[in-house]
Coordinates of C-alpha atoms and ligand atoms in Angstrom, one line a residue:
M36 CA -32.9 16.3 18.1
L37 CA -30.6 14.7 14.9
L38 CA -29.9 12.2 17.7
G39 CA -33.7 11.6 17.9
R40 CA -33.5 10.9 14.1
I41 CA -31.2 8.6 14.2
S42 CA -32.5 6.4 17.1
Q43 CA -35.9 6.8 15.0
L44 CA -34.4 5.6 11.9
V45 CA -32.3 2.3 13.3
F46 CA -35.9 2.1 15.1
R47 CA -37.5 2.4 11.6
R48 CA -35.2 0.5 10.2
S49 CA -35.2 -2.7 12.8
L50 CA -39.1 -3.0 12.0
H51 CA -39.1 -3.0 8.6
V52 CA -36.6 -6.1 9.3
T53 CA -38.6 -7.9 11.2
Q54 CA -42.0 -7.3 9.3
K55 CA -39.3 -8.2 5.9
L56 CA -38.8 -11.4 8.0
S57 CA -41.9 -11.8 9.3
S58 CA -44.0 -11.5 5.9
N59 CA -41.3 -11.6 3.4
M60 CA -43.1 -9.8 1.3
T61 CA -40.9 -6.4 0.1
I62 CA -37.2 -5.3 0.3
D63 CA -36.1 -1.7 -0.1
G64 CA -33.5 -0.4 -2.7
N65 CA -30.9 0.1 -0.1
T66 CA -31.4 -3.0 1.7
I67 CA -31.2 -4.9 -1.3
L68 CA -27.5 -2.5 -2.1
A69 CA -26.2 -3.2 1.3
E70 CA -26.6 -7.2 1.0
S71 CA -25.3 -7.6 -2.9
L72 CA -22.0 -5.3 -1.7
K73 CA -22.0 -8.3 1.5
K74 CA -22.2 -10.4 -1.0
Q75 CA -19.8 -9.2 -3.7
G76 CA -16.9 -9.5 -1.1
V77 CA -16.6 -5.5 0.0
E78 CA -15.7 -4.9 4.0
Y79 CA -15.7 -1.4 4.3
V80 CA -17.5 1.4 3.1
F81 CA -16.3 5.0 4.6
G82 CA -18.9 7.8 3.9
I83 CA -20.3 10.9 5.4
V84 CA -24.2 10.7 5.9
G85 CA -27.4 13.2 4.9
I86 CA -29.6 13.3 2.4
P87 CA -30.4 10.6 0.6
V88 CA -27.8 8.3 2.5
I89 CA -29.0 7.6 5.9
E90 CA -31.0 5.2 6.0
T91 CA -27.9 3.6 3.1
A92 CA -25.9 3.6 5.7
L93 CA -27.6 1.6 8.8
A94 CA -28.5 -0.9 5.9
F95 CA -24.7 -1.0 4.9
Q96 CA -24.3 -2.0 9.0
S97 CA -27.5 -3.9 9.0
A98 CA -25.6 -6.8 6.2
G99 CA -22.5 -6.5 8.2
L100 CA -20.4 -3.8 6.2
K101 CA -18.3 -2.2 8.7
Y102 CA -19.4 1.6 8.5
I103 CA -16.5 4.4 9.4
G104 CA -18.0 7.8 9.4
M105 CA -15.4 10.8 8.2
R106 CA -15.7 14.7 8.5
N107 CA -14.6 14.9 4.6
E108 CA -15.8 12.9 1.5
Q109 CA -12.2 13.8 -0.1
A110 CA -11.1 12.2 3.2
A111 CA -13.9 9.1 2.8
C112 CA -12.5 8.4 -1.1
Y113 CA -9.1 8.5 -0.2
A114 CA -10.1 5.7 3.2
A115 CA -11.7 3.9 0.8
Q116 CA -9.0 3.5 -2.5
A117 CA -6.6 2.9 0.8
A118 CA -8.7 0.4 1.5
G119 CA -9.0 -1.5 -1.7
Y120 CA -5.0 -1.0 -1.8
L121 CA -4.6 -2.9 1.2
T122 CA -7.0 -5.6 0.8
G123 CA -7.1 -6.3 -2.7
K124 CA -11.4 -5.7 -2.8
P125 CA -12.7 -2.4 -3.2
G126 CA -13.3 -0.1 -0.5
V127 CA -16.3 1.4 -1.1
C128 CA -16.7 5.3 -1.0
L129 CA -20.6 6.7 0.9
A130 CA -21.8 10.0 -0.7
V131 CA -24.4 12.8 -0.6
S132 CA -26.0 13.6 -3.6
G133 CA -24.4 17.3 -5.8
P134 CA -21.3 18.4 -3.4
G135 CA -21.5 15.5 -1.7
L136 CA -20.0 13.4 -4.9
L137 CA -18.9 16.4 -6.5
H138 CA -16.2 16.5 -3.1
C139 CA -15.3 12.6 -3.9
I140 CA -13.8 13.5 -7.4
G141 CA -10.3 14.3 -6.7
G142 CA -10.8 11.3 -4.1
M143 CA -11.1 9.1 -7.7
A144 CA -9.1 10.7 -9.2
N145 CA -6.5 9.5 -7.2
A146 CA -7.8 6.2 -7.0
Q147 CA -7.5 6.4 -10.7
V148 CA -4.4 7.8 -11.6
N149 CA -2.6 5.1 -8.6
C150 CA -4.8 1.8 -10.5
W151 CA -6.7 1.5 -6.6
P152 CA -10.4 -0.2 -6.5
L153 CA -12.0 1.6 -5.2
L154 CA -16.4 1.3 -6.2
V155 CA -18.3 5.2 -5.3
I156 CA -21.4 5.4 -4.3
A157 CA -24.3 8.2 -4.3
G158 CA -27.3 9.6 -3.9
S159 CA -29.1 11.9 -5.7
C160 CA -32.0 13.6 -6.0
P161 CA -35.4 11.8 -6.8
E162 CA -35.6 10.8 -9.6
D163 CA -39.1 13.1 -10.2
H164 CA -37.4 16.2 -8.6
E165 CA -34.7 16.3 -11.7
G166 CA -34.9 19.1 -14.2
I167 CA -37.1 21.1 -12.3
G168 CA -34.2 21.9 -9.5
G169 CA -34.8 19.2 -7.2
F170 CA -32.4 19.4 -3.8
Q171 CA -28.4 18.7 -4.8
E172 CA -30.0 17.6 -8.3
W173 CA -26.5 17.6 -10.1
P174 CA -24.8 15.2 -13.4
Q175 CA -23.9 13.1 -11.2
V176 CA -22.8 9.7 -13.7
E177 CA -21.8 12.4 -16.5
S178 CA -19.2 14.4 -13.6
S179 CA -18.1 10.4 -12.3
R180 CA -17.5 9.2 -15.7
L181 CA -13.9 10.5 -17.0
Y182 CA -12.8 9.2 -13.4
C183 CA -14.0 5.8 -14.2
K184 CA -13.8 2.0 -15.4
Y185 CA -18.0 2.2 -15.4
A186 CA -20.2 4.7 -14.1
A187 CA -24.0 4.2 -14.0
R188 CA -27.5 4.1 -12.4
P189 CA -29.0 1.5 -11.8
P190 CA -32.1 1.4 -13.6
S191 CA -34.5 -0.2 -11.4
P192 CA -34.2 -2.5 -7.4
R193 CA -34.1 -5.1 -9.8
L194 CA -31.0 -4.9 -11.3
I195 CA -28.7 -2.9 -8.2
P196 CA -27.7 -6.4 -7.8
Q197 CA -26.0 -6.2 -11.4
H198 CA -25.4 -3.1 -11.6
V199 CA -22.7 -3.9 -8.2
E200 CA -21.6 -6.6 -8.9
K201 CA -20.6 -5.5 -12.1
A202 CA -19.3 -2.6 -10.1
V203 CA -16.6 -4.5 -8.0
R204 CA -15.8 -6.9 -10.8
L205 CA -14.5 -3.6 -12.5
A206 CA -12.3 -1.2 -9.7
A207 CA -10.4 -4.8 -9.0
A208 CA -10.0 -6.8 -13.0
G209 CA -7.1 -6.1 -14.8
R210 CA -5.3 -3.0 -13.8
P211 CA -7.4 -1.5 -10.9
G212 CA -9.3 1.4 -10.9
V213 CA -12.2 3.5 -10.2
S214 CA -16.2 2.5 -10.7
Y215 CA -19.5 4.6 -9.8
L216 CA -22.7 3.5 -8.6
D217 CA -25.9 6.8 -8.8
M218 CA -28.3 5.9 -6.6
P219 CA -31.6 8.4 -6.5
G220 CA -33.6 8.9 -3.4
T221 CA -36.0 7.1 -5.6
L222 CA -34.9 4.1 -6.0
L223 CA -32.7 3.4 -2.4
M224 CA -36.7 3.8 -0.9
A225 CA -38.3 1.9 -3.6
E226 CA -39.8 -1.3 -1.7
V227 CA -40.4 -3.9 -4.2
E228 CA -41.1 -7.7 -4.1
E229 CA -38.1 -10.1 -2.7
E230 CA -38.5 -13.3 -4.4
K231 CA -38.6 -11.1 -8.1
V232 CA -34.8 -9.2 -6.5
P233 CA -32.1 -12.1 -7.4
L234 CA -29.9 -11.1 -4.0
E235 CA -27.5 -14.8 -4.8
Y236 CA -26.9 -12.3 -7.7
Y237 CA -23.3 -14.4 -8.5
S238 CA -20.1 -12.8 -7.3
A239 CA -17.4 -13.6 -9.8
A240 CA -14.4 -15.6 -8.7
P241 CA -10.8 -14.7 -9.5
V242 CA -10.1 -14.4 -12.1
E243 CA -7.7 -17.4 -13.1
L244 CA -3.6 -14.7 -12.7
A245 CA -2.7 -13.8 -16.1
H246 CA 0.4 -16.0 -17.1
A247 CA 3.6 -14.9 -19.4
A248 CA 3.8 -16.6 -22.9
P249 CA 7.4 -18.9 -22.8
A250 CA 9.0 -17.0 -25.7
Q251 CA 8.3 -13.8 -24.0
V252 CA 10.2 -15.1 -20.3
W253 CA 12.9 -16.7 -22.3
R254 CA 13.7 -13.4 -24.5
A255 CA 14.1 -11.8 -21.2
A256 CA 16.1 -14.1 -19.2
E257 CA 18.4 -14.3 -22.7
L258 CA 18.7 -10.7 -21.8
L259 CA 18.8 -10.0 -18.5
R260 CA 21.3 -13.0 -19.1
A261 CA 23.8 -10.5 -21.2
A262 CA 23.2 -7.7 -19.6
R263 CA 26.7 -6.0 -18.1
R264 CA 23.9 -3.3 -15.5
P265 CA 20.9 -5.2 -15.1
L266 CA 18.7 -3.3 -12.3
L267 CA 14.7 -4.5 -11.4
V268 CA 12.5 -2.2 -10.8
L269 CA 9.9 -2.8 -8.6
G270 CA 6.5 -0.7 -8.8
K271 CA 3.6 -0.7 -6.5
G272 CA 1.8 -3.1 -9.0
A273 CA 4.0 -5.6 -8.0
A274 CA 3.0 -4.7 -4.6
Y275 CA -0.4 -4.6 -5.6
A276 CA 0.2 -8.2 -7.2
R277 CA 1.0 -9.2 -4.0
A278 CA 4.4 -10.7 -5.6
E279 CA 7.0 -10.0 -2.1
L280 CA 8.2 -13.9 -1.3
Q281 CA 8.7 -14.6 -5.1
L282 CA 10.4 -11.1 -5.9
T283 CA 12.2 -11.7 -2.7
Q284 CA 13.6 -15.5 -4.0
L285 CA 14.6 -14.1 -6.9
V286 CA 16.6 -10.9 -5.8
N287 CA 18.5 -13.4 -3.7
D288 CA 18.6 -16.3 -6.1
T289 CA 20.3 -13.7 -8.8
K290 CA 21.6 -10.8 -6.7
L291 CA 20.1 -8.1 -8.5
P292 CA 20.2 -4.9 -7.8
F293 CA 16.6 -4.0 -7.0
L294 CA 15.0 -0.5 -6.9
P295 CA 11.6 0.5 -4.9
T296 CA 9.4 3.0 -6.6
P297 CA 7.9 4.9 -3.5
M298 CA 5.2 2.1 -3.2
G299 CA 7.2 -0.8 -4.1
K300 CA 9.3 -0.3 -0.8
G301 CA 8.9 -3.1 1.2
V302 CA 7.7 -5.6 -1.5
V303 CA 12.0 -6.8 -1.1
S304 CA 13.1 -4.9 2.4
D305 CA 14.4 -2.1 1.9
E306 CA 17.3 -3.5 4.0
S307 CA 17.8 -6.5 2.0
E308 CA 21.4 -6.2 0.9
Y309 CA 20.4 -5.9 -3.0
C310 CA 17.9 -2.2 -2.3
V311 CA 20.0 0.1 -4.3
S312 CA 17.4 3.4 -3.5
T313 CA 21.1 5.0 -1.4
A314 CA 22.3 4.5 -5.2
R315 CA 18.4 5.4 -6.9
T316 CA 20.5 8.4 -9.1
Q317 CA 23.3 6.2 -10.5
A318 CA 21.4 2.5 -11.1
L319 CA 19.1 5.0 -13.6
L320 CA 21.3 6.4 -15.4
K321 CA 23.9 3.3 -15.7
A322 CA 21.8 0.1 -15.6
D323 CA 21.7 -0.7 -19.8
V324 CA 19.0 -4.1 -18.9
I325 CA 15.4 -2.4 -16.7
V326 CA 13.3 -4.9 -15.4
L327 CA 10.0 -2.9 -15.1
L328 CA 8.0 -5.6 -13.0
G329 CA 4.2 -3.1 -12.2
A330 CA 5.8 0.4 -13.3
R331 CA 5.3 3.1 -15.3
L332 CA 7.8 5.0 -16.8
N333 CA 5.7 8.1 -16.2
W334 CA 6.9 11.3 -14.2
M335 CA 8.2 9.7 -11.4
L336 CA 11.1 7.4 -12.9
H337 CA 11.7 10.4 -15.3
F338 CA 10.0 9.3 -17.7
G339 CA 12.7 6.7 -18.6
Q340 CA 14.8 9.2 -21.4
P341 CA 17.7 10.9 -21.3
P342 CA 19.2 12.5 -19.0
R343 CA 18.4 10.6 -16.5
F344 CA 19.0 6.6 -18.1
A345 CA 20.7 5.5 -20.4
P346 CA 20.3 6.7 -24.3
D347 CA 20.2 2.7 -25.6
V348 CA 18.9 0.8 -22.5
K349 CA 16.4 -1.6 -23.1
V350 CA 13.3 -2.5 -21.0
I351 CA 11.5 -5.0 -20.2
Q352 CA 8.1 -4.4 -19.3
V353 CA 5.7 -6.4 -17.5
D354 CA 2.1 -5.9 -17.0
I355 CA -0.7 -6.1 -16.2
N356 CA -2.2 -3.2 -18.7
P357 CA -0.6 -3.9 -21.9
E358 CA -2.2 -0.4 -23.0
E359 CA 0.6 0.9 -20.7
F360 CA 3.3 -1.0 -23.2
H361 CA 5.9 1.2 -25.1
N362 CA 4.6 4.6 -23.4
S363 CA 7.8 6.4 -23.5
V364 CA 9.7 4.3 -24.5
K365 CA 9.5 1.4 -27.1
S366 CA 10.8 -2.3 -24.8
E367 CA 12.8 -4.5 -25.4
V368 CA 10.5 -7.1 -24.6
A369 CA 6.7 -6.2 -23.9
V370 CA 5.2 -8.9 -21.3
H371 CA 1.7 -8.9 -20.7
S372 CA 1.2 -10.9 -17.6
D373 CA 0.6 -10.4 -13.7
I374 CA 3.9 -9.6 -12.2
K375 CA 3.4 -13.1 -9.3
P376 CA 3.4 -15.6 -12.2
F377 CA 6.0 -14.4 -14.5
V378 CA 8.7 -13.9 -12.0
E379 CA 8.4 -17.4 -11.1
A380 CA 8.7 -18.7 -14.3
L381 CA 11.7 -15.7 -15.1
A382 CA 13.4 -17.1 -12.1
Q383 CA 12.5 -21.0 -13.2
N384 CA 14.2 -20.5 -16.7
L385 CA 17.4 -18.3 -14.7
S386 CA 18.6 -20.2 -12.0
K387 CA 19.0 -23.4 -15.2
S388 CA 20.6 -21.6 -15.8
K389 CA 22.4 -20.4 -12.8
F390 CA 22.6 -17.2 -13.6
S391 CA 23.8 -15.0 -10.3
L392 CA 25.5 -12.4 -10.1
D393 CA 28.8 -11.7 -7.1
P394 CA 28.6 -8.6 -5.9
A395 CA 32.0 -8.8 -4.3
T396 CA 33.6 -9.1 -7.4
N397 CA 30.5 -7.9 -9.6
E398 CA 32.0 -4.1 -11.4
W399 CA 28.3 -3.1 -11.2
W400 CA 27.5 -3.5 -8.0
Q401 CA 31.0 -2.0 -7.4
S402 CA 29.9 0.8 -9.5
L403 CA 26.7 1.0 -6.7
K404 CA 28.0 0.7 -3.9
Q405 CA 30.5 3.2 -4.5
K406 CA 27.1 6.1 -4.5
Q407 CA 26.1 4.2 -1.8
K408 CA 28.3 4.7 0.9
A409 CA 28.8 8.4 -0.4
N410 CA 25.2 8.9 -0.8
T411 CA 24.9 7.8 2.9
E412 CA 28.0 8.9 5.2
F413 CA 25.5 12.4 3.7
V414 CA 22.8 11.4 4.7
E415 CA 24.3 10.0 7.9
A416 CA 26.6 13.6 8.6
Q417 CA 23.1 15.4 8.8
A418 CA 21.2 13.6 10.7
A419 CA 23.9 13.5 13.3
N420 CA 23.8 17.0 13.7
T421 CA 21.1 16.9 15.8
S422 CA 21.1 20.9 17.0
V423 CA 18.4 23.0 17.5
P424 CA 15.6 23.9 15.3
L425 CA 16.0 20.4 14.0
N426 CA 17.2 19.5 10.0
Y427 CA 14.2 16.0 8.8
Y428 CA 17.2 14.3 9.3
A429 CA 18.2 14.4 12.5
V430 CA 13.7 14.1 12.8
F431 CA 13.4 10.8 10.4
K432 CA 16.5 9.0 12.2
T433 CA 14.9 9.2 15.3
V434 CA 11.1 7.9 14.2
Q435 CA 13.5 4.9 12.2
Q436 CA 14.4 4.1 14.9
N437 CA 12.0 4.1 17.5
I438 CA 9.3 2.8 16.1
P439 CA 8.9 -1.3 15.2
K440 CA 9.8 -1.9 12.1
D441 CA 7.5 -3.4 10.1
S442 CA 5.0 -0.6 10.8
I443 CA 2.7 0.8 8.0
I444 CA 3.8 5.1 6.6
V445 CA 1.8 6.9 5.5
S446 CA 3.1 10.0 5.0
E447 CA 2.9 13.2 2.7
G448 CA 4.1 16.9 1.7
A449 CA 6.8 18.2 0.0
N450 CA 10.5 17.6 2.1
T451 CA 8.8 15.6 4.3
M452 CA 7.5 12.7 1.6
D453 CA 10.7 12.5 -0.3
I454 CA 13.4 13.0 2.7
G455 CA 11.7 10.5 4.4
R456 CA 11.4 8.5 2.4
G457 CA 15.3 7.3 2.0
L458 CA 14.8 6.6 6.0
L459 CA 11.9 5.5 6.9
L460 CA 12.4 2.1 6.0
N461 CA 9.8 -0.7 5.1
N462 CA 9.8 -4.2 5.2
K463 CA 7.2 -5.7 4.4
P464 CA 5.1 -4.9 1.3
R465 CA 1.8 -2.5 1.0
H466 CA 3.3 -0.5 4.2
R467 CA 3.8 2.8 2.9
L468 CA 1.1 4.5 1.6
D469 CA 1.4 8.1 -0.1
A470 CA 0.9 11.0 -2.3
G471 CA 1.3 8.9 -5.3
T472 CA 1.4 8.4 -9.1
F473 CA -0.9 12.1 -8.7
G474 CA 1.7 14.5 -5.9
T475 CA -2.2 14.4 -3.6
M476 CA -2.0 16.2 -0.5
G477 CA -4.7 15.7 2.2
V478 CA -4.2 11.5 1.7
G479 CA -2.6 10.6 4.8
P480 CA -5.4 10.8 7.2
G481 CA -7.5 9.0 4.9
F482 CA -5.1 6.7 4.3
A483 CA -4.1 6.5 8.0
V484 CA -8.3 5.8 9.0
A485 CA -8.2 2.4 6.1
A486 CA -4.4 1.3 7.5
A487 CA -6.0 1.5 10.8
M488 CA -8.7 -0.6 10.3
W489 CA -7.0 -3.1 8.7
C490 CA -3.9 -3.4 11.0
R491 CA -7.3 -3.9 13.1
D492 CA -8.8 -6.9 12.0
Y493 CA -6.0 -8.0 10.1
A494 CA -2.3 -7.5 11.8
P495 CA -3.7 -6.6 15.8
G496 CA -0.9 -4.4 17.7
K497 CA 0.3 -3.2 14.3
R498 CA 0.9 0.5 13.8
V499 CA 0.5 3.2 12.4
I500 CA 2.4 5.5 11.3
C501 CA 1.3 9.2 9.6
V502 CA 4.5 11.3 8.8
E503 CA 3.2 14.6 7.9
G504 CA 4.3 18.0 6.2
D505 CA 2.2 20.9 8.1
S506 CA 1.4 22.3 5.2
A507 CA -0.2 19.2 4.5
F508 CA -1.7 17.7 7.7
G509 CA -3.9 20.9 7.2
F510 CA -6.2 19.5 4.7
S511 CA -7.6 16.9 6.5
G512 CA -5.5 17.4 10.2
M513 CA -10.1 17.3 11.2
E514 CA -9.9 12.9 11.1
I515 CA -8.4 13.3 14.4
E516 CA -11.9 13.0 15.1
T517 CA -12.4 10.8 13.2
M518 CA -9.9 8.1 14.6
F519 CA -10.9 9.2 18.3
R520 CA -14.1 8.1 17.5
Y521 CA -13.3 4.9 16.5
K522 CA -10.2 4.4 18.7
L523 CA -7.7 4.1 16.1
P524 CA -4.1 4.0 17.8
V525 CA -2.4 6.2 14.7
I526 CA 0.4 7.4 15.5
I527 CA 0.4 12.0 14.2
V528 CA 3.8 12.9 13.3
I529 CA 3.8 16.1 11.8
V530 CA 7.2 17.8 10.9
N531 CA 6.5 21.2 11.2
N532 CA 8.1 23.7 9.4
N533 CA 6.0 26.9 9.0
G534 CA 5.7 26.4 5.6
I535 CA 4.7 24.5 2.5
Y536 CA 8.7 23.5 0.7
N537 CA 10.0 26.3 3.0
G538 CA 8.2 28.3 6.1
F539 CA 10.1 31.7 8.1
N540 CA 10.7 31.7 11.6
K541 CA 8.1 33.9 14.1
E542 CA 10.2 37.4 14.5
M543 CA 10.8 36.7 10.5
M544 CA 7.2 37.0 9.3
A545 CA 6.5 39.1 11.7
D546 CA 8.8 41.4 10.2
I547 CA 7.6 40.5 6.9
Q548 CA 4.5 40.6 7.4
S549 CA 4.2 44.5 8.9
S550 CA 6.4 45.7 5.7
G551 CA 2.8 46.4 3.6
D552 CA -0.9 44.8 2.8
V553 CA -1.0 41.4 4.3
A554 CA -2.5 40.1 0.8
Q555 CA 0.9 41.4 -0.9
C556 CA 3.3 40.4 0.9
T557 CA 3.4 37.2 3.1
P558 CA 4.5 34.9 1.5
P559 CA 2.3 32.6 -0.1
T560 CA 4.6 29.3 0.9
A561 CA 4.3 30.3 4.9
L562 CA 2.4 29.0 7.4
S563 CA 2.3 31.1 10.7
G564 CA 4.9 29.6 12.7
E565 CA 5.1 26.6 15.5
V566 CA 1.6 26.1 15.1
R567 CA 0.5 24.1 18.5
Y568 CA -0.9 21.2 16.1
E569 CA -0.9 18.7 19.0
K570 CA -3.4 20.5 21.0
M571 CA -6.0 19.1 19.0
M572 CA -5.7 16.5 21.4
E573 CA -7.3 19.1 24.3
M574 CA -10.9 18.6 22.5
F575 CA -10.5 15.2 23.3
G576 CA -9.2 16.0 26.9
E577 CA -6.2 14.5 26.4
T578 CA -2.6 16.2 25.9
G579 CA -0.3 16.1 22.8
H580 CA 3.2 16.1 22.6
L581 CA 5.4 19.0 21.5
C582 CA 8.7 18.2 20.2
R583 CA 12.2 20.4 20.0
T584 CA 14.7 18.6 20.4
V585 CA 15.3 14.6 19.5
E586 CA 14.9 13.5 22.8
D587 CA 11.7 14.9 22.6
I588 CA 10.8 12.8 19.6
K589 CA 11.6 9.9 21.9
A590 CA 9.8 10.3 24.5
A591 CA 6.9 11.4 23.0
L592 CA 7.2 7.7 20.2
K593 CA 7.4 6.2 23.7
K594 CA 4.6 7.6 25.0
A595 CA 2.4 7.6 22.2
L596 CA 3.8 3.9 21.2
E597 CA 2.2 2.7 24.7
E598 CA -1.6 3.9 23.7
T599 CA -3.8 0.9 22.4
E600 CA -6.9 2.3 21.3
K601 CA -6.2 6.4 20.5
P602 CA -4.7 8.4 19.1
S603 CA -1.2 10.8 19.5
I604 CA 0.4 14.0 17.4
I605 CA 3.6 14.7 17.9
N606 CA 4.3 18.3 16.8
I607 CA 7.9 18.4 15.7
L608 CA 9.6 22.1 15.6
I609 CA 12.3 22.4 13.2
D610 CA 14.7 24.3 10.9
P611 CA 12.2 26.2 8.7
Q612 CA 14.7 26.4 6.7
S613 CA 15.8 23.1 6.6
S614 CA 16.0 20.7 2.9
R615 CA 16.9 18.4 1.5
K616 CA 19.9 17.6 0.3
P617 CA 21.5 19.2 -3.4
Q618 CA 19.6 16.9 -6.1
T619 CA 22.1 15.9 -9.5
F620 CA 18.6 16.6 -11.1
N621 CA 16.1 18.8 -10.4
W622 CA 13.5 16.2 -9.6
L623 CA 11.3 16.6 -12.5
T624 CA 14.4 16.5 -15.1
E625 CA 12.7 15.5 -18.9
S626 CA 14.4 14.9 -22.2
K627 CA 15.1 17.8 -23.6
L628 CA 15.5 16.7 -27.1
Ligands
LIG1236 P1 4.6 3.4 -9.5 O1 4.6 4.3 -8.7 O2 5.5 2.8 -8.9 O3 5.7 3.2 -9.9 P2 2.7 2.6 -11.1 O4 1.4 3.1 -10.4 O5 3.4 4.4 -12.1 O6 3.1 2.3 -10.5 O7 2.0 1.6 -12.0 C1 1.7 0.2 -11.3 C2 1.4 -0.7 -13.1 O8 1.1 -1.7 -12.3 C3 -0.4 -0.2 -13.9 O9 1.1 -0.3 -14.7 C4 -0.5 -2.0 -13.2 O10 -1.1 -1.8 -14.4 C5 0.3 -2.4 -12.7 N1 -0.3 -3.6 -12.0 C6 -1.3 -3.1 -11.4 N2 -1.4 -4.9 -10.9 C7 -0.6 -5.7 -11.6 C8 -0.2 -6.8 -11.7 N3 -1.3 -8.0 -10.7 N4 0.4 -7.3 -12.5 C9 1.3 -6.5 -12.9 N5 0.9 -5.9 -13.8 C10 -0.2 -5.0 -12.4
LIG1237 MG1 5.6 21.8 5.6

């Protein structure tokens, strides 16, 4: 019956387009919206259809946009923002009215907090049903405002192109973020004379990149020349700025130690000899001058404060958004600039004075290298322990050794993400997508769908490895069906420890649960033991991979890499009590002052 309805709609649409072409008389809101998005360079739409946006999605496809139907609006919203981050153009998320839009809210907040460009478009109840209990009626513009840079309802079909242009521009300009457009059913269905609609509404040319004031560059260079323990911190703003070539050159020429943030990984290769990720705590703690390139001093960087940073550390902060300056600590030099031109100008200044550290003799480098050696030895020892059930380190080392080095790594989960970050290396920018600044669980499969679409269009053959904790996978696991439908060869690796943070083996769990009322005694962190997530492949007549040993993982990855048109699930059962290396500081350590 649904098929009947859809084919009816497709038929009506083609009829409409034919009529439109032959008479050139009227155009409906759906088509105006679709053509406007196309005009603004939007490529990807992720969504779920229903009233009133079924025809909208069809119009998108007719206009030449790629439409990917997902299984939950939240995942669609995650996918759209990942497409935005990867392409630099907002990805679009299309949702139905009321609950559809509300399911997007988590995704909108995630994009806004991570500074990723996203445009959410939701249908809403017909305007003449508003206030009288319309179907899925909800104050959608108001609800979105808190999560957006721009939220609006175009007041008439003729104004749709203008609102789309503004929504796309605001999502991508300056610090990227979220736009929302509200499209009542009445607006989508409205027919207006085509010649009165400014469909050729301009598409804003890329804005000239913001350049640093020369005096600021000079001050930054002077500070670096005077520093005894300088450090570059590369954030996902540097990744978004596409400053990889300039930064790699700067690092190679100056031999300055650099530390990527989680999603700053790969802007300069993790395998660079100047990467000090393995001495992170020490580098942050002892640095006397830090150049902060597209990263914020929020919880992820311990607010830039003691006890994690030296109290007198001097920060050179470079950001596209001056409102970010002096947050948490006062920056010595605050540079309002895009990362790329700033790094070019800094490199030029430093090269004039032949600034370069010598890691073989430089004291700062010597102390960092010592720490790197000790930490690497610890990790190697853990990874060498391949006894069953496996620990995290052995799993990640095996995964790292058996995947193509230029893969996009999607990762979420608590221990899975934290431990995996150190062992799964990135040597290309924007090749790590994880729970990010908002620490959002459930982002993985949506991100992976978008990344796999991007690979297909821009980097054929490149693989997406989606490394999930078992709890994290549960949030959006049904997107496996989306991956099947769109023939996306995502490799989902589930690191399964039967729980959130930690779990219990089956026997222990049985004992615990028989000790009293099941809802009172089941530990909140526990999930069922040894869940066979890989059997989800059987829903599609395929076979997944269950792994307990290093050899199992190798064999599974080999098979999964042979698949080019369908996803794979590799379910790795690990020791439920495996955990990370003891940390010097609690991960949320902040100033006690
Ligand atoms: P991370 O999580 O890697 O630390 P954040 O998301 O905290 O990164 O910070 C990214 C910062 O980068 C934001 O403050 C944002 O304004 C900034 N930014 C984004 N794009 C650019 C750009 N092209 N040039 C400079 N800064 C940018
Ligand atoms: Mg788990």
